[in-house]
Amino acid sequence: MKGYIKRKQAVEFREAAERAKLIVILTHTNPDGDAIGSVTALSSYLKSRGKACKVVVPNPFPKNLAFMDKGRKILINSRQKESVQAVFSEADLIIALDFNQLKRVDEVEAYIRNSSAAKILADHHPQPETSAFDLVISNTEVSSTSELIFWLIRTLEGGNIRNIPADCAQSLYVGMMTDTNNFANSVAAGTFKMSYELMEHGIDKETLQLKVFGGFSEGRMRLLGHSLLNKMKILNEFGAGYIILTKEDLENFGFSEGDTEGFVNMPLNINGITVSALFTEKDGHIRVSLRSANGFSVNKFSRKYFNGAGHERAAGGKLFIPVGEVGAYFEKCLALEQDSLSKAQDL
Ligand code: 5GP
Ligand code: MN
């Protein structure tokens, strides 16, 4: 974990924060646990050091993450456009977290590009789009952006986190816990060191676990059952599995944002399956979620066929075709990548 944060970057970060009168901290569309964890943690930390901060997200986030938004202060652009624009016009420092392409923030991209504020990006995805930022703190070896922010704060604090606020510690832990799918993926030695230090700090691990993974609705559990029983398709010849959820499926189970979180991992639990996909019908597009095991790069797969990107083993994107054509399109893409899929199956 030594070297996750370069000394010079920490110094530049500190100087930029010290100069700033109003800091906007933002994250990507469809914010997940790592997105909300990292923005609320950094905001809590900077506020405890006397800085004025506002947190902005492009659209709403799942209810089971709302406990991290103390006092419901997060501004949601799709609902509070005027307030968000006002904050951007006043801010003199913008800190972007947990995304590598500016298109990941939809309309907020224009607010960033049109602002004369200093701009910082901190993220753990490969190939970050760096040109819009004055300082980029990027590392793909950490489990999550929340972990990256942990190491940044720890460096700023001179090597220990004793004096960070309790809700900052809590958000850092939750962000890491969700992005690793509860310690299943992308966990390195440093992730355990971070967890150890956060537990020593006093986070209540059991309660956080229950809040995040035990806060689902009945409809969500039944939608999962329906997805596995009626919608999951397994293609043994490609070592692939996928689920397509139409608007009708979602409506039938009283869908709310975040309900399908984790579904995409399910086919990977089947012996011989090394790539899985979840397609969800949205207004005007199909949301794509991809996962892999054994070295098949879904980051490349998504860039090539699904207008997206991500990590090697977890990526996402969008399709602009009717939901009825998605299955055939996906199977065609698999056939085109047969060689790399076979290699992954042999591993
Ligand atoms: P998820 O499947 O959980 O939505 O996303 C998995 C990973 O892929 C996340 O790290 C996320 O940042 C990335 N990702 C998801 N959707 C997109 C997208 O549309 N564009 C890009 N560039 N990355 C995405
Ligand atoms: Mn993340």
mmCIF file of C-alpha atoms and ligand atoms in Angstrom:
data_model
loop_
_atom_site.group_PDB
_atom_site.id
_atom_site.type_symbol
_atom_site.label_atom_id
_atom_site.label_comp_id
_atom_site.label_asym_id
_atom_site.label_seq_id
_atom_site.Cartn_x
_atom_site.Cartn_y
_atom_site.Cartn_z
ATOM 1 C CA MET A 1 0.000 0.000 0.000
ATOM 2 C CA LYS A 2 3.027 2.220 0.213
ATOM 3 C CA GLY A 3 2.927 4.549 -2.725
ATOM 4 C CA TYR A 4 -0.821 4.400 -3.334
ATOM 5 C CA ILE A 5 -0.753 8.159 -2.842
ATOM 6 C CA LYS A 6 2.263 10.116 -4.033
ATOM 7 C CA ARG A 7 3.527 12.682 -1.521
ATOM 8 C CA LYS A 8 3.468 15.401 -4.177
ATOM 9 C CA GLN A 9 -0.188 14.655 -4.985
ATOM 10 C CA ALA A 10 -1.177 14.835 -1.331
ATOM 11 C CA VAL A 11 0.587 18.189 -1.023
ATOM 12 C CA GLU A 12 -1.127 19.516 -4.166
ATOM 13 C CA PHE A 13 -4.465 18.248 -2.876
ATOM 14 C CA ARG A 14 -3.947 19.934 0.501
ATOM 15 C CA GLU A 15 -2.933 23.225 -1.085
ATOM 16 C CA ALA A 16 -5.924 23.231 -3.434
ATOM 17 C CA ALA A 17 -8.305 22.467 -0.542
ATOM 18 C CA GLU A 18 -6.732 25.140 1.649
ATOM 19 C CA ARG A 19 -7.130 27.788 -1.072
ATOM 20 C CA ALA A 20 -10.762 26.903 -1.794
ATOM 21 C CA LYS A 21 -13.717 28.800 -0.336
ATOM 22 C CA LEU A 22 -16.381 26.454 -1.676
ATOM 23 C CA ILE A 23 -15.656 22.871 -2.719
ATOM 24 C CA VAL A 24 -18.034 20.816 -4.859
ATOM 25 C CA ILE A 25 -17.590 17.070 -4.563
ATOM 26 C CA LEU A 26 -19.361 14.993 -7.190
ATOM 27 C CA THR A 27 -19.664 11.458 -8.467
ATOM 28 C CA HIS A 28 -21.133 9.454 -11.353
ATOM 29 C CA THR A 29 -24.677 8.762 -12.586
ATOM 30 C CA ASN A 30 -26.535 5.918 -10.850
ATOM 31 C CA PRO A 31 -24.333 6.324 -7.785
ATOM 32 C CA ASP A 32 -23.453 3.067 -6.043
ATOM 33 C CA GLY A 33 -22.064 2.413 -2.559
ATOM 34 C CA ASP A 34 -18.520 3.405 -3.486
ATOM 35 C CA ALA A 35 -19.726 6.609 -5.140
ATOM 36 C CA ILE A 36 -21.849 7.703 -2.161
ATOM 37 C CA GLY A 37 -19.292 6.368 0.336
ATOM 38 C CA SER A 38 -16.383 8.284 -1.182
ATOM 39 C CA VAL A 39 -18.187 11.622 -1.643
ATOM 40 C CA THR A 40 -19.737 11.626 1.838
ATOM 41 C CA ALA A 41 -16.440 10.537 3.445
ATOM 42 C CA LEU A 42 -14.415 13.252 1.752
ATOM 43 C CA SER A 43 -17.033 15.894 2.458
ATOM 44 C CA SER A 44 -17.219 14.917 6.127
ATOM 45 C CA TYR A 45 -13.427 15.023 6.400
ATOM 46 C CA LEU A 46 -12.993 18.386 4.668
ATOM 47 C CA LYS A 47 -15.837 19.913 6.697
ATOM 48 C CA SER A 48 -14.182 18.732 9.909
ATOM 49 C CA ARG A 49 -11.135 20.694 8.765
ATOM 50 C CA GLY A 50 -13.186 23.849 8.366
ATOM 51 C CA LYS A 51 -13.924 23.731 4.632
ATOM 52 C CA ALA A 52 -17.290 24.506 3.040
ATOM 53 C CA CYS A 53 -18.365 21.574 0.842
ATOM 54 C CA LYS A 54 -21.375 20.665 -1.260
ATOM 55 C CA VAL A 55 -21.982 17.159 -2.600
ATOM 56 C CA VAL A 56 -23.619 16.692 -6.007
ATOM 57 C CA VAL A 57 -24.842 13.556 -7.793
ATOM 58 C CA PRO A 58 -26.356 13.459 -11.298
ATOM 59 C CA ASN A 59 -29.425 11.373 -10.342
ATOM 60 C CA PRO A 60 -30.938 9.615 -7.289
ATOM 61 C CA PHE A 61 -29.154 6.837 -5.393
ATOM 62 C CA PRO A 62 -30.544 3.674 -3.733
ATOM 63 C CA LYS A 63 -32.453 4.062 -0.458
ATOM 64 C CA ASN A 64 -30.231 1.637 1.439
ATOM 65 C CA LEU A 65 -27.344 4.117 1.025
ATOM 66 C CA ALA A 66 -29.303 7.124 2.290
ATOM 67 C CA PHE A 67 -28.009 6.723 5.857
ATOM 68 C CA MET A 68 -24.633 8.053 4.649
ATOM 69 C CA ASP A 69 -26.288 11.293 3.509
ATOM 70 C CA LYS A 70 -26.544 12.874 6.955
ATOM 71 C CA GLY A 71 -29.220 15.560 7.006
ATOM 72 C CA ARG A 72 -30.133 14.764 3.382
ATOM 73 C CA LYS A 73 -27.681 17.347 2.107
ATOM 74 C CA ILE A 74 -26.677 15.724 -1.197
ATOM 75 C CA LEU A 75 -27.892 17.739 -4.206
ATOM 76 C CA ILE A 76 -29.400 15.653 -7.015
ATOM 77 C CA ASN A 77 -29.048 17.327 -10.420
ATOM 78 C CA SER A 78 -32.023 15.586 -12.037
ATOM 79 C CA ARG A 79 -34.258 17.036 -9.275
ATOM 80 C CA GLN A 80 -32.512 20.242 -8.172
ATOM 81 C CA LYS A 81 -30.913 21.570 -11.337
ATOM 82 C CA GLU A 82 -30.971 25.227 -10.318
ATOM 83 C CA SER A 83 -29.341 24.628 -6.939
ATOM 84 C CA VAL A 84 -26.700 22.440 -8.565
ATOM 85 C CA GLN A 85 -25.911 25.042 -11.212
ATOM 86 C CA ALA A 86 -25.710 27.753 -8.546
ATOM 87 C CA VAL A 87 -23.262 25.661 -6.524
ATOM 88 C CA PHE A 88 -21.087 25.049 -9.586
ATOM 89 C CA SER A 89 -21.014 28.737 -10.453
ATOM 90 C CA GLU A 90 -19.870 29.623 -6.931
ATOM 91 C CA ALA A 91 -17.374 26.789 -6.387
ATOM 92 C CA ASP A 92 -13.654 27.421 -6.705
ATOM 93 C CA LEU A 93 -12.663 23.752 -6.388
ATOM 94 C CA ILE A 94 -14.346 20.746 -8.011
ATOM 95 C CA ILE A 95 -13.440 17.259 -6.806
ATOM 96 C CA ALA A 96 -14.701 14.395 -8.979
ATOM 97 C CA LEU A 97 -14.745 10.887 -7.522
ATOM 98 C CA ASP A 98 -15.166 7.332 -8.814
ATOM 99 C CA PHE A 99 -15.425 7.817 -12.581
ATOM 100 C CA ASN A 100 -12.954 7.821 -15.446
ATOM 101 C CA GLN A 101 -14.956 9.354 -18.287
ATOM 102 C CA LEU A 102 -16.733 12.704 -18.098
ATOM 103 C CA LYS A 103 -19.730 11.345 -19.960
ATOM 104 C CA ARG A 104 -20.419 9.303 -16.808
ATOM 105 C CA VAL A 105 -21.941 12.385 -15.168
ATOM 106 C CA ASP A 106 -24.406 13.215 -17.979
ATOM 107 C CA GLU A 107 -25.432 16.891 -17.913
ATOM 108 C CA VAL A 108 -23.063 17.678 -15.048
ATOM 109 C CA GLU A 109 -20.199 17.249 -17.552
ATOM 110 C CA ALA A 110 -21.039 20.672 -19.009
ATOM 111 C CA TYR A 111 -21.046 22.299 -15.548
ATOM 112 C CA ILE A 112 -17.548 20.908 -14.972
ATOM 113 C CA ARG A 113 -16.208 21.929 -18.380
ATOM 114 C CA ASN A 114 -17.688 25.434 -18.159
ATOM 115 C CA SER A 115 -16.373 26.129 -14.680
ATOM 116 C CA SER A 116 -13.170 28.095 -14.082
ATOM 117 C CA ALA A 117 -12.650 26.366 -10.703
ATOM 118 C CA ALA A 118 -9.617 24.183 -10.017
ATOM 119 C CA LYS A 119 -10.440 20.534 -10.773
ATOM 120 C CA ILE A 120 -9.308 17.300 -9.143
ATOM 121 C CA LEU A 121 -10.155 13.719 -10.101
ATOM 122 C CA ALA A 122 -9.636 10.793 -7.700
ATOM 123 C CA ASP A 123 -10.555 7.390 -9.095
ATOM 124 C CA HIS A 124 -9.632 3.698 -9.348
ATOM 125 C CA HIS A 125 -10.712 2.882 -12.922
ATOM 126 C CA PRO A 126 -8.234 2.222 -15.737
ATOM 127 C CA GLN A 127 -7.513 4.858 -18.399
ATOM 128 C CA PRO A 128 -8.962 7.959 -16.719
ATOM 129 C CA GLU A 129 -9.862 10.908 -18.925
ATOM 130 C CA THR A 130 -7.390 13.362 -17.441
ATOM 131 C CA SER A 131 -7.456 16.404 -19.740
ATOM 132 C CA ALA A 132 -10.209 18.272 -17.881
ATOM 133 C CA PHE A 133 -8.412 18.068 -14.505
ATOM 134 C CA ASP A 134 -5.552 19.953 -12.866
ATOM 135 C CA LEU A 135 -4.705 17.068 -10.550
ATOM 136 C CA VAL A 136 -5.466 13.383 -11.118
ATOM 137 C CA ILE A 137 -5.093 10.884 -8.288
ATOM 138 C CA SER A 138 -5.609 7.582 -10.071
ATOM 139 C CA ASN A 139 -4.772 4.105 -8.872
ATOM 140 C CA THR A 140 -6.219 0.835 -10.146
ATOM 141 C CA GLU A 141 -4.638 -1.296 -7.414
ATOM 142 C CA VAL A 142 -7.025 -0.210 -4.693
ATOM 143 C CA SER A 143 -10.365 -1.941 -4.158
ATOM 144 C CA SER A 144 -12.451 1.192 -4.477
ATOM 145 C CA THR A 145 -12.415 4.962 -4.660
ATOM 146 C CA SER A 146 -13.328 4.917 -0.973
ATOM 147 C CA GLU A 147 -10.109 3.038 -0.293
ATOM 148 C CA LEU A 148 -8.167 5.573 -2.367
ATOM 149 C CA ILE A 149 -9.730 8.395 -0.326
ATOM 150 C CA PHE A 150 -8.825 6.503 2.848
ATOM 151 C CA TRP A 151 -5.142 6.468 1.820
ATOM 152 C CA LEU A 152 -5.316 10.114 0.769
ATOM 153 C CA ILE A 153 -6.816 11.218 4.087
ATOM 154 C CA ARG A 154 -4.371 9.029 6.004
ATOM 155 C CA THR A 155 -1.470 10.660 4.160
ATOM 156 C CA LEU A 156 -2.882 14.151 4.819
ATOM 157 C CA GLU A 157 -3.201 13.189 8.484
ATOM 158 C CA GLY A 158 0.459 12.189 8.703
ATOM 159 C CA GLY A 159 -0.057 8.416 8.648
ATOM 160 C CA ASN A 160 -2.907 7.757 11.039
ATOM 161 C CA ILE A 161 -6.661 8.258 10.994
ATOM 162 C CA ARG A 162 -7.250 8.758 14.731
ATOM 163 C CA ASN A 163 -8.700 12.215 14.282
ATOM 164 C CA ILE A 164 -11.126 11.713 11.398
ATOM 165 C CA PRO A 165 -14.882 12.049 12.071
ATOM 166 C CA ALA A 166 -16.891 8.889 12.823
ATOM 167 C CA ASP A 167 -19.201 9.330 9.811
ATOM 168 C CA CYS A 168 -16.167 9.720 7.534
ATOM 169 C CA ALA A 169 -14.783 6.388 8.802
ATOM 170 C CA GLN A 170 -18.193 4.788 8.321
ATOM 171 C CA SER A 171 -18.586 5.997 4.719
ATOM 172 C CA LEU A 172 -15.076 4.858 3.787
ATOM 173 C CA TYR A 173 -15.850 1.379 5.084
ATOM 174 C CA VAL A 174 -19.247 1.133 3.370
ATOM 175 C CA GLY A 175 -17.828 2.312 0.019
ATOM 176 C CA MET A 176 -15.112 -0.343 0.144
ATOM 177 C CA MET A 177 -17.522 -3.042 1.384
ATOM 178 C CA THR A 178 -19.978 -2.473 -1.477
ATOM 179 C CA ASP A 179 -17.384 -2.134 -4.260
ATOM 180 C CA THR A 180 -15.709 -5.390 -3.226
ATOM 181 C CA ASN A 181 -19.125 -7.064 -3.056
ATOM 182 C CA ASN A 182 -18.566 -7.715 0.623
ATOM 183 C CA PHE A 183 -14.861 -8.594 0.398
ATOM 184 C CA ALA A 184 -15.282 -10.935 -2.593
ATOM 185 C CA ASN A 185 -13.595 -8.925 -5.405
ATOM 186 C CA SER A 186 -10.550 -6.657 -5.811
ATOM 187 C CA VAL A 187 -9.445 -7.050 -2.202
ATOM 188 C CA ALA A 188 -5.717 -6.545 -1.598
ATOM 189 C CA ALA A 189 -3.617 -6.536 1.576
ATOM 190 C CA GLY A 190 -4.151 -2.791 1.862
ATOM 191 C CA THR A 191 -7.926 -3.289 1.940
ATOM 192 C CA PHE A 192 -7.565 -5.374 5.094
ATOM 193 C CA LYS A 193 -5.212 -2.834 6.620
ATOM 194 C CA MET A 194 -7.771 -0.131 5.922
ATOM 195 C CA SER A 195 -10.549 -2.282 7.430
ATOM 196 C CA TYR A 196 -8.409 -2.956 10.493
ATOM 197 C CA GLU A 197 -7.709 0.725 11.036
ATOM 198 C CA LEU A 198 -11.362 1.693 10.539
ATOM 199 C CA MET A 199 -12.434 -0.956 13.042
ATOM 200 C CA GLU A 200 -9.863 0.316 15.516
ATOM 201 C CA HIS A 201 -11.319 3.765 14.929
ATOM 202 C CA GLY A 202 -14.679 2.425 16.085
ATOM 203 C CA ILE A 203 -16.922 1.694 13.094
ATOM 204 C CA ASP A 204 -19.775 -0.685 13.860
ATOM 205 C CA LYS A 205 -19.148 -3.271 11.153
ATOM 206 C CA GLU A 206 -22.194 -5.461 11.954
ATOM 207 C CA THR A 207 -24.664 -2.581 11.809
ATOM 208 C CA LEU A 208 -23.198 -1.287 8.543
ATOM 209 C CA GLN A 209 -23.386 -4.763 7.044
ATOM 210 C CA LEU A 210 -27.039 -4.995 8.045
ATOM 211 C CA LYS A 211 -27.890 -1.525 6.759
ATOM 212 C CA VAL A 212 -26.382 -2.135 3.329
ATOM 213 C CA PHE A 213 -27.021 -5.810 2.635
ATOM 214 C CA GLY A 214 -30.010 -6.351 4.902
ATOM 215 C CA GLY A 215 -32.075 -3.393 3.790
ATOM 216 C CA PHE A 216 -33.746 -4.847 0.691
ATOM 217 C CA SER A 217 -37.457 -4.770 -0.037
ATOM 218 C CA GLU A 218 -39.540 -7.914 -0.496
ATOM 219 C CA GLY A 219 -40.058 -6.882 -4.145
ATOM 220 C CA ARG A 220 -36.298 -6.854 -4.733
ATOM 221 C CA MET A 221 -35.869 -10.376 -3.376
ATOM 222 C CA ARG A 222 -38.746 -11.643 -5.529
ATOM 223 C CA LEU A 223 -37.348 -9.850 -8.588
ATOM 224 C CA LEU A 224 -34.068 -11.692 -7.959
ATOM 225 C CA GLY A 225 -35.966 -14.985 -7.787
ATOM 226 C CA HIS A 226 -37.805 -14.177 -11.020
ATOM 227 C CA SER A 227 -34.542 -13.184 -12.726
ATOM 228 C CA LEU A 228 -32.812 -16.436 -11.825
ATOM 229 C CA LEU A 229 -35.762 -18.736 -12.451
ATOM 230 C CA ASN A 230 -37.332 -17.203 -15.539
ATOM 231 C CA LYS A 231 -34.900 -14.772 -17.142
ATOM 232 C CA MET A 232 -31.354 -16.095 -16.765
ATOM 233 C CA LYS A 233 -29.958 -17.688 -19.906
ATOM 234 C CA ILE A 234 -26.850 -19.867 -19.744
ATOM 235 C CA LEU A 235 -24.652 -20.377 -22.816
ATOM 236 C CA ASN A 236 -22.213 -23.116 -21.891
ATOM 237 C CA GLU A 237 -20.457 -22.956 -25.266
ATOM 238 C CA PHE A 238 -19.262 -19.430 -24.411
ATOM 239 C CA GLY A 239 -19.022 -19.891 -20.646
ATOM 240 C CA ALA A 240 -21.521 -17.050 -20.448
ATOM 241 C CA GLY A 241 -24.754 -16.228 -18.688
ATOM 242 C CA TYR A 242 -27.072 -13.260 -18.982
ATOM 243 C CA ILE A 243 -30.298 -11.778 -17.676
ATOM 244 C CA ILE A 244 -32.504 -9.303 -19.537
ATOM 245 C CA LEU A 245 -35.005 -7.327 -17.452
ATOM 246 C CA THR A 246 -37.698 -5.396 -19.296
ATOM 247 C CA LYS A 247 -39.602 -2.439 -17.896
ATOM 248 C CA GLU A 248 -42.513 -4.807 -17.372
ATOM 249 C CA ASP A 249 -40.392 -7.129 -15.204
ATOM 250 C CA LEU A 250 -39.274 -4.168 -13.112
ATOM 251 C CA GLU A 251 -42.765 -2.718 -12.745
ATOM 252 C CA ASN A 252 -44.233 -6.084 -11.739
ATOM 253 C CA PHE A 253 -41.928 -6.183 -8.720
ATOM 254 C CA GLY A 254 -42.239 -2.532 -7.674
ATOM 255 C CA PHE A 255 -38.687 -1.694 -8.762
ATOM 256 C CA SER A 256 -36.832 1.114 -7.100
ATOM 257 C CA GLU A 257 -33.291 2.363 -7.849
ATOM 258 C CA GLY A 258 -30.581 -0.059 -6.736
ATOM 259 C CA ASP A 259 -32.847 -3.123 -6.583
ATOM 260 C CA THR A 260 -30.867 -4.988 -9.271
ATOM 261 C CA GLU A 261 -27.515 -4.300 -7.564
ATOM 262 C CA GLY A 262 -25.624 -7.607 -7.372
ATOM 263 C CA PHE A 263 -27.817 -9.541 -9.840
ATOM 264 C CA VAL A 264 -25.081 -9.511 -12.492
ATOM 265 C CA ASN A 265 -22.771 -11.546 -10.248
ATOM 266 C CA MET A 266 -25.187 -14.469 -10.015
ATOM 267 C CA PRO A 267 -24.398 -16.371 -13.258
ATOM 268 C CA LEU A 268 -20.676 -16.320 -12.329
ATOM 269 C CA ASN A 269 -21.466 -18.605 -9.397
ATOM 270 C CA ILE A 270 -22.238 -21.393 -11.875
ATOM 271 C CA ASN A 271 -19.427 -23.799 -12.618
ATOM 272 C CA GLY A 272 -17.833 -23.004 -15.995
ATOM 273 C CA ILE A 273 -19.326 -19.518 -16.363
ATOM 274 C CA THR A 274 -16.658 -16.852 -16.822
ATOM 275 C CA VAL A 275 -18.630 -13.907 -18.188
ATOM 276 C CA SER A 276 -22.010 -12.585 -17.205
ATOM 277 C CA ALA A 277 -24.248 -9.707 -18.193
ATOM 278 C CA LEU A 278 -27.323 -7.958 -16.904
ATOM 279 C CA PHE A 279 -29.364 -5.843 -19.318
ATOM 280 C CA THR A 280 -31.985 -3.528 -17.860
ATOM 281 C CA GLU A 281 -34.472 -1.625 -19.993
ATOM 282 C CA LYS A 282 -34.503 2.115 -19.146
ATOM 283 C CA ASP A 283 -36.071 5.163 -20.803
ATOM 284 C CA GLY A 284 -34.382 5.464 -24.189
ATOM 285 C CA HIS A 285 -31.604 2.939 -23.597
ATOM 286 C CA ILE A 286 -30.619 -0.429 -22.188
ATOM 287 C CA ARG A 287 -28.309 -0.316 -19.173
ATOM 288 C CA VAL A 288 -25.537 -2.886 -19.472
ATOM 289 C CA SER A 289 -23.674 -4.434 -16.565
ATOM 290 C CA LEU A 290 -20.843 -6.913 -17.156
ATOM 291 C CA ARG A 291 -18.730 -9.155 -14.923
ATOM 292 C CA SER A 292 -16.035 -11.716 -15.610
ATOM 293 C CA ALA A 293 -13.752 -14.189 -13.948
ATOM 294 C CA ASN A 294 -10.536 -15.747 -15.230
ATOM 295 C CA GLY A 295 -9.085 -12.875 -17.163
ATOM 296 C CA PHE A 296 -11.645 -12.012 -19.829
ATOM 297 C CA SER A 297 -11.563 -8.203 -19.965
ATOM 298 C CA VAL A 298 -15.081 -6.792 -19.757
ATOM 299 C CA ASN A 299 -13.541 -3.307 -19.804
ATOM 300 C CA LYS A 300 -12.405 -3.973 -23.400
ATOM 301 C CA PHE A 301 -15.600 -5.866 -24.196
ATOM 302 C CA SER A 302 -17.700 -2.910 -23.046
ATOM 303 C CA ARG A 303 -15.614 -0.317 -24.899
ATOM 304 C CA LYS A 304 -15.909 -2.376 -28.091
ATOM 305 C CA TYR A 305 -19.604 -3.338 -28.082
ATOM 306 C CA PHE A 306 -21.512 -1.580 -25.284
ATOM 307 C CA ASN A 307 -20.543 2.125 -25.373
ATOM 308 C CA GLY A 308 -18.990 1.894 -21.949
ATOM 309 C CA ALA A 309 -15.952 0.881 -19.920
ATOM 310 C CA GLY A 310 -15.011 -0.074 -16.373
ATOM 311 C CA HIS A 311 -12.548 -2.454 -14.770
ATOM 312 C CA GLU A 312 -11.134 -5.673 -16.177
ATOM 313 C CA ARG A 313 -13.666 -7.767 -14.262
ATOM 314 C CA ALA A 314 -16.534 -5.314 -13.755
ATOM 315 C CA ALA A 315 -17.754 -2.916 -16.400
ATOM 316 C CA GLY A 316 -20.884 -1.301 -17.709
ATOM 317 C CA GLY A 317 -22.297 0.593 -20.637
ATOM 318 C CA LYS A 318 -25.401 1.415 -22.646
ATOM 319 C CA LEU A 319 -27.162 -0.018 -25.694
ATOM 320 C CA PHE A 320 -29.543 1.889 -27.917
ATOM 321 C CA ILE A 321 -31.519 -0.994 -29.461
ATOM 322 C CA PRO A 322 -34.982 -2.413 -28.677
ATOM 323 C CA VAL A 323 -34.982 -4.717 -25.649
ATOM 324 C CA GLY A 324 -36.202 -7.567 -27.863
ATOM 325 C CA GLU A 325 -32.942 -7.489 -29.838
ATOM 326 C CA VAL A 326 -30.556 -7.484 -26.899
ATOM 327 C CA GLY A 327 -30.180 -11.269 -26.495
ATOM 328 C CA ALA A 328 -29.239 -11.837 -30.133
ATOM 329 C CA TYR A 329 -26.836 -8.862 -30.073
ATOM 330 C CA PHE A 330 -25.084 -10.145 -26.948
ATOM 331 C CA GLU A 331 -24.747 -13.641 -28.393
ATOM 332 C CA LYS A 332 -23.288 -12.188 -31.591
ATOM 333 C CA CYS A 333 -20.705 -10.240 -29.559
ATOM 334 C CA LEU A 334 -19.785 -13.404 -27.658
ATOM 335 C CA ALA A 335 -19.300 -15.254 -30.934
ATOM 336 C CA LEU A 336 -16.985 -12.487 -32.182
ATOM 337 C CA GLU A 337 -14.914 -12.827 -29.005
ATOM 338 C CA GLN A 338 -14.923 -16.625 -29.043
ATOM 339 C CA ASP A 339 -11.102 -16.824 -29.006
ATOM 340 C CA SER A 340 -10.537 -14.775 -25.864
ATOM 341 C CA LEU A 341 -13.518 -16.449 -24.195
ATOM 342 C CA SER A 342 -12.099 -19.899 -24.876
ATOM 343 C CA LYS A 343 -8.776 -18.819 -23.382
ATOM 344 C CA ALA A 344 -10.570 -17.632 -20.229
ATOM 345 C CA GLN A 345 -12.509 -20.913 -20.004
ATOM 346 C CA ASP A 346 -9.264 -22.887 -20.186
ATOM 347 C CA LEU A 347 -7.715 -21.051 -17.231
HETATM 348 P P1 5GP B 1 -22.012 -1.645 -12.680
HETATM 349 O O1 5GP B 1 -22.184 -2.857 -13.501
HETATM 350 O O2 5GP B 1 -21.887 -1.984 -11.234
HETATM 351 O O3 5GP B 1 -22.998 -0.575 -12.965
HETATM 352 O O4 5GP B 1 -20.627 -1.028 -13.109
HETATM 353 C C1 5GP B 1 -19.456 -1.770 -13.033
HETATM 354 C C2 5GP B 1 -18.262 -0.898 -13.299
HETATM 355 O O5 5GP B 1 -18.308 -0.381 -14.617
HETATM 356 C C3 5GP B 1 -18.201 0.304 -12.387
HETATM 357 O O6 5GP B 1 -16.862 0.426 -11.975
HETATM 358 C C4 5GP B 1 -18.584 1.467 -13.223
HETATM 359 O O7 5GP B 1 -17.867 2.596 -12.892
HETATM 360 C C5 5GP B 1 -18.285 1.028 -14.640
HETATM 361 N N1 5GP B 1 -19.349 1.469 -15.536
HETATM 362 C C6 5GP B 1 -20.655 1.139 -15.462
HETATM 363 N N2 5GP B 1 -21.357 1.712 -16.456
HETATM 364 C C7 5GP B 1 -20.478 2.433 -17.181
HETATM 365 C C8 5GP B 1 -20.602 3.281 -18.327
HETATM 366 O O8 5GP B 1 -21.669 3.478 -18.897
HETATM 367 N N3 5GP B 1 -19.456 3.865 -18.761
HETATM 368 C C9 5GP B 1 -18.256 3.661 -18.149
HETATM 369 N N4 5GP B 1 -17.194 4.283 -18.642
HETATM 370 N N5 5GP B 1 -18.109 2.891 -17.083
HETATM 371 C C10 5GP B 1 -19.193 2.275 -16.587
HETATM 372 MN MN MN B 2 -15.876 2.346 -7.470
#
